[in-house]
Amino acid sequence: MNKLDLVIFDMDGLLLDTETISLAAWKKSFKNYNIDIDVEKLFFSKILGSNESSIKSTIMEISNIDNEKIFYDMINNQIEEAFNIVNEDGINIKKGALELLDFLNENGIKKAIASSSIKRKVDLYLERTNLKEKFDYIVSGNEVEKPKPYPDLYNNACNHFQADKNNVIILEDSKNGLLSAKNADIEKRFYIPDLLLLSMEEEKELSYKKFNDLIEVKEYIKNNFEY
């Protein structure tokens, strides 16, 4: 059996249902800046799963924004709108997350979060869902040099525990996240799809196993690993 010492979770779309919040916040932000476009189509085709650089070039092109400051003001506005939604309505925890976390805790398996989101957002969302204390370590996007798909976040988490990467599982819902884990030379990359689906070719190249939800992940770990 494989040995397991550490499970590293992505946050957005994997641990928490934040993608719907992000979409709603983008809609409000575009409205605030009087930009009239099909936000939902843009979100699913160009924003979801993309890094800041790609989002910047896309938004500046389609909205005719020619000033980077306006773009970054808009990004900050989108973040604030998302925070307002979270504070008013809360966030849904993804199916099976609590059961998996409890199982890992009961069996002495370390748990970490590696999220490309800014620390302020990660802290707010985890505190709002009472999940923060369930993790042994949390690293966010502005605490490393380069976000996903670069390996920095996953290398940071593994280095914190001095973990053998052969004994580490990554849980991801996005192409960039799986690429990040692959670039960090972590083999056991578990793919749990959210809103944006990978192609069959991408699944084969980037993921070790695919699951429908975190309950299936728990059962797989229970039956296939030593801990």
Short mmCIF file of C-alpha atoms in Angstrom, two decimals:
data_model
loop_
_atom_site.label_atom_id
_atom_site.label_comp_id
_atom_site.label_asym_id
_atom_site.label_seq_id
_atom_site.Cartn_x
_atom_site.Cartn_y
_atom_site.Cartn_z
CA MET A 1 0.00 0.00 0.00
CA ASN A 2 1.03 3.60 -0.58
CA LYS A 3 2.06 5.66 2.43
CA LEU A 4 0.25 8.93 3.02
CA ASP A 5 1.55 11.78 5.18
CA LEU A 6 0.03 14.92 3.73
CA VAL A 7 -3.04 16.01 1.74
CA ILE A 8 -2.97 19.48 0.16
CA PHE A 9 -6.28 21.09 -0.80
CA ASP A 10 -6.99 23.82 -3.28
CA MET A 11 -9.66 26.19 -1.90
CA ASP A 12 -11.74 27.82 -4.65
CA GLY A 13 -14.06 25.33 -6.32
CA LEU A 14 -12.52 22.36 -4.50
CA LEU A 15 -13.05 22.95 -0.80
CA LEU A 16 -15.57 25.78 -1.10
CA ASP A 17 -18.22 26.66 -3.68
CA THR A 18 -16.67 30.04 -4.46
CA GLU A 19 -16.97 30.08 -8.25
CA THR A 20 -20.64 31.09 -8.13
CA ILE A 21 -19.70 33.90 -5.75
CA SER A 22 -16.92 35.02 -8.08
CA LEU A 23 -19.31 35.13 -11.05
CA ALA A 24 -21.86 37.19 -9.13
CA ALA A 25 -19.13 39.60 -7.99
CA TRP A 26 -17.84 40.03 -11.56
CA LYS A 27 -21.37 40.86 -12.71
CA LYS A 28 -21.64 43.56 -10.06
CA SER A 29 -18.19 44.94 -10.83
CA PHE A 30 -18.81 45.20 -14.57
CA LYS A 31 -22.07 46.98 -13.79
CA ASN A 32 -20.26 49.34 -11.41
CA TYR A 33 -17.86 50.27 -14.21
CA ASN A 34 -20.63 50.59 -16.83
CA ILE A 35 -19.21 47.81 -19.00
CA ASP A 36 -21.98 46.14 -21.00
CA ILE A 37 -20.96 42.61 -21.97
CA ASP A 38 -22.13 39.03 -21.46
CA VAL A 39 -20.36 38.52 -18.14
CA GLU A 40 -21.47 34.89 -17.73
CA LYS A 41 -20.06 33.88 -21.11
CA LEU A 42 -16.83 35.76 -20.40
CA PHE A 43 -16.51 34.18 -16.96
CA PHE A 44 -16.73 30.61 -18.22
CA SER A 45 -14.63 31.13 -21.34
CA LYS A 46 -11.91 33.55 -20.23
CA ILE A 47 -11.89 34.21 -16.47
CA LEU A 48 -12.58 30.95 -14.64
CA GLY A 49 -9.30 29.11 -14.04
CA SER A 50 -7.16 31.87 -15.59
CA ASN A 51 -4.36 33.78 -13.90
CA GLU A 52 -4.36 37.54 -13.33
CA SER A 53 -2.23 38.28 -16.39
CA SER A 54 -4.67 36.51 -18.72
CA ILE A 55 -7.69 38.11 -17.07
CA LYS A 56 -6.09 41.54 -17.39
CA SER A 57 -5.42 41.24 -21.11
CA THR A 58 -8.92 39.84 -21.73
CA ILE A 59 -10.79 42.52 -19.79
CA MET A 60 -8.69 45.40 -21.11
CA GLU A 61 -9.31 44.21 -24.66
CA ILE A 62 -13.06 43.62 -24.52
CA SER A 63 -13.89 46.66 -22.38
CA ASN A 64 -11.58 49.10 -24.17
CA ILE A 65 -9.87 49.93 -20.89
CA ASP A 66 -6.50 51.43 -21.81
CA ASN A 67 -5.33 52.18 -18.29
CA GLU A 68 -3.92 49.46 -16.02
CA LYS A 69 -4.92 51.43 -12.93
CA ILE A 70 -8.58 51.19 -13.91
CA PHE A 71 -8.21 47.44 -14.37
CA TYR A 72 -6.66 47.02 -10.91
CA ASP A 73 -9.34 49.26 -9.41
CA MET A 74 -11.88 46.96 -11.02
CA ILE A 75 -10.15 43.87 -9.64
CA ASN A 76 -10.24 45.37 -6.14
CA ASN A 77 -13.90 46.23 -6.63
CA GLN A 78 -14.65 42.65 -7.67
CA ILE A 79 -12.92 41.37 -4.54
CA GLU A 80 -14.92 43.73 -2.34
CA GLU A 81 -18.16 42.70 -4.03
CA ALA A 82 -17.27 39.04 -3.41
CA PHE A 83 -16.57 39.81 0.26
CA ASN A 84 -19.94 41.55 0.55
CA ILE A 85 -21.70 38.50 -0.91
CA VAL A 86 -19.87 36.18 1.48
CA ASN A 87 -20.63 38.36 4.51
CA GLU A 88 -24.32 38.54 3.58
CA ASP A 89 -24.99 35.04 2.28
CA GLY A 90 -22.10 32.87 3.49
CA ILE A 91 -20.37 30.13 1.44
CA ASN A 92 -21.29 26.53 0.77
CA ILE A 93 -18.73 23.89 1.71
CA LYS A 94 -18.26 21.31 -1.04
CA LYS A 95 -19.82 17.87 -0.67
CA GLY A 96 -17.69 15.51 1.40
CA ALA A 97 -15.20 18.13 2.58
CA LEU A 98 -16.03 17.87 6.28
CA GLU A 99 -16.13 14.07 6.19
CA LEU A 100 -12.74 13.94 4.48
CA LEU A 101 -11.18 16.45 6.87
CA ASP A 102 -12.47 14.55 9.90
CA PHE A 103 -11.16 11.27 8.49
CA LEU A 104 -7.69 12.73 7.86
CA ASN A 105 -7.62 14.24 11.34
CA GLU A 106 -8.66 10.98 13.00
CA ASN A 107 -5.84 9.15 11.23
CA GLY A 108 -3.08 11.69 11.90
CA ILE A 109 -2.68 12.79 8.27
CA LYS A 110 -1.53 16.39 7.88
CA LYS A 111 -3.82 18.79 6.00
CA ALA A 112 -2.81 21.95 4.14
CA ILE A 113 -4.34 24.52 1.80
CA ALA A 114 -2.42 25.92 -1.19
CA SER A 115 -4.55 28.64 -2.81
CA SER A 116 -3.72 31.16 -5.51
CA SER A 117 -6.14 33.59 -3.87
CA ILE A 118 -4.84 36.46 -1.75
CA LYS A 119 -4.36 35.82 1.97
CA ARG A 120 -7.12 38.24 2.97
CA LYS A 121 -9.63 36.30 0.89
CA VAL A 122 -8.43 32.89 2.05
CA ASP A 123 -8.61 33.93 5.71
CA LEU A 124 -12.09 35.45 5.36
CA TYR A 125 -13.56 32.48 3.53
CA LEU A 126 -12.07 29.89 5.88
CA GLU A 127 -13.10 31.83 8.98
CA ARG A 128 -16.61 32.34 7.59
CA THR A 129 -16.99 28.56 7.14
CA ASN A 130 -15.21 27.62 10.42
CA LEU A 131 -12.67 25.58 8.46
CA LYS A 132 -9.48 27.47 9.26
CA GLU A 133 -8.72 25.57 12.47
CA LYS A 134 -9.09 22.23 10.66
CA PHE A 135 -5.86 22.76 8.69
CA ASP A 136 -2.27 22.39 9.85
CA TYR A 137 -0.89 24.88 7.33
CA ILE A 138 -2.23 27.43 4.84
CA VAL A 139 -0.31 29.22 2.07
CA SER A 140 -1.90 31.78 -0.26
CA GLY A 141 -1.00 33.32 -3.60
CA ASN A 142 0.65 36.50 -2.33
CA GLU A 143 2.93 34.53 0.00
CA VAL A 144 4.94 32.96 -2.84
CA GLU A 145 6.79 34.42 -5.81
CA LYS A 146 4.61 32.91 -8.53
CA PRO A 147 1.04 31.52 -8.34
CA LYS A 148 -0.36 28.45 -10.09
CA PRO A 149 0.43 27.00 -12.62
CA TYR A 150 3.95 27.54 -11.24
CA PRO A 151 5.01 25.02 -8.57
CA ASP A 152 5.75 27.55 -5.82
CA LEU A 153 2.61 27.02 -3.72
CA TYR A 154 2.87 23.25 -3.63
CA ASN A 155 6.61 23.31 -3.07
CA ASN A 156 6.06 25.72 -0.19
CA ALA A 157 3.53 23.42 1.49
CA CYS A 158 5.67 20.31 1.02
CA ASN A 159 8.76 22.10 2.31
CA HIS A 160 6.87 23.27 5.40
CA PHE A 161 6.26 19.65 6.43
CA GLN A 162 9.55 18.39 4.95
CA ALA A 163 7.26 15.91 3.19
CA ASP A 164 8.34 13.17 0.83
CA LYS A 165 6.35 14.03 -2.31
CA ASN A 166 5.73 10.34 -2.91
CA ASN A 167 3.58 10.44 0.22
CA VAL A 168 1.57 13.53 -0.72
CA ILE A 169 -1.85 13.87 -2.38
CA ILE A 170 -3.00 17.02 -4.17
CA LEU A 171 -6.73 17.79 -4.50
CA GLU A 172 -7.55 20.12 -7.41
CA ASP A 173 -10.47 21.15 -9.61
CA SER A 174 -8.64 23.22 -12.24
CA LYS A 175 -6.10 22.86 -15.02
CA ASN A 176 -3.79 25.48 -13.52
CA GLY A 177 -3.88 23.74 -10.16
CA LEU A 178 -3.08 20.34 -11.62
CA LEU A 179 -0.30 21.91 -13.70
CA SER A 180 1.11 23.50 -10.55
CA ALA A 181 1.22 20.12 -8.79
CA LYS A 182 2.73 18.45 -11.86
CA ASN A 183 5.39 21.17 -12.08
CA ALA A 184 6.14 20.49 -8.41
CA ASP A 185 6.79 16.82 -9.32
CA ILE A 186 3.88 15.52 -7.24
CA GLU A 187 2.50 12.38 -8.84
CA LYS A 188 -0.75 11.83 -6.91
CA ARG A 189 -2.84 14.63 -8.37
CA PHE A 190 -6.52 13.98 -7.67
CA TYR A 191 -8.94 15.80 -9.97
CA ILE A 192 -12.41 16.67 -8.65
CA PRO A 193 -14.16 18.75 -11.37
CA ASP A 194 -16.16 21.84 -10.53
CA LEU A 195 -17.62 24.23 -13.14
CA LEU A 196 -14.83 24.12 -15.72
CA LEU A 197 -14.15 20.66 -17.12
CA LEU A 198 -10.87 19.40 -18.54
CA SER A 199 -10.73 17.62 -21.87
CA MET A 200 -10.06 13.89 -21.88
CA GLU A 201 -6.51 14.59 -23.08
CA GLU A 202 -5.90 17.07 -20.26
CA GLU A 203 -7.31 14.66 -17.68
CA LYS A 204 -4.98 11.92 -18.88
CA GLU A 205 -1.94 14.20 -18.90
CA LEU A 206 -2.51 16.06 -15.65
CA SER A 207 -4.42 13.86 -13.21
CA TYR A 208 -3.54 10.69 -11.32
CA LYS A 209 -7.16 9.91 -10.44
CA LYS A 210 -10.53 11.56 -11.06
CA PHE A 211 -13.38 11.65 -8.53
CA ASN A 212 -16.90 13.08 -8.49
CA ASP A 213 -16.63 14.51 -4.98
CA LEU A 214 -14.57 14.48 -1.80
CA ILE A 215 -16.56 11.58 -0.32
CA GLU A 216 -15.16 9.38 -3.10
CA VAL A 217 -11.68 10.72 -2.28
CA LYS A 218 -12.11 9.72 1.36
CA GLU A 219 -13.14 6.18 0.42
CA TYR A 220 -10.25 5.81 -2.00
CA ILE A 221 -7.70 6.95 0.58
CA LYS A 222 -9.27 4.67 3.19
CA ASN A 223 -8.85 1.62 0.96
CA ASN A 224 -5.55 2.35 -0.78
CA PHE A 225 -3.15 4.04 1.65
CA GLU A 226 -1.23 3.44 4.84
CA TYR A 227 -1.31 6.22 7.44
#
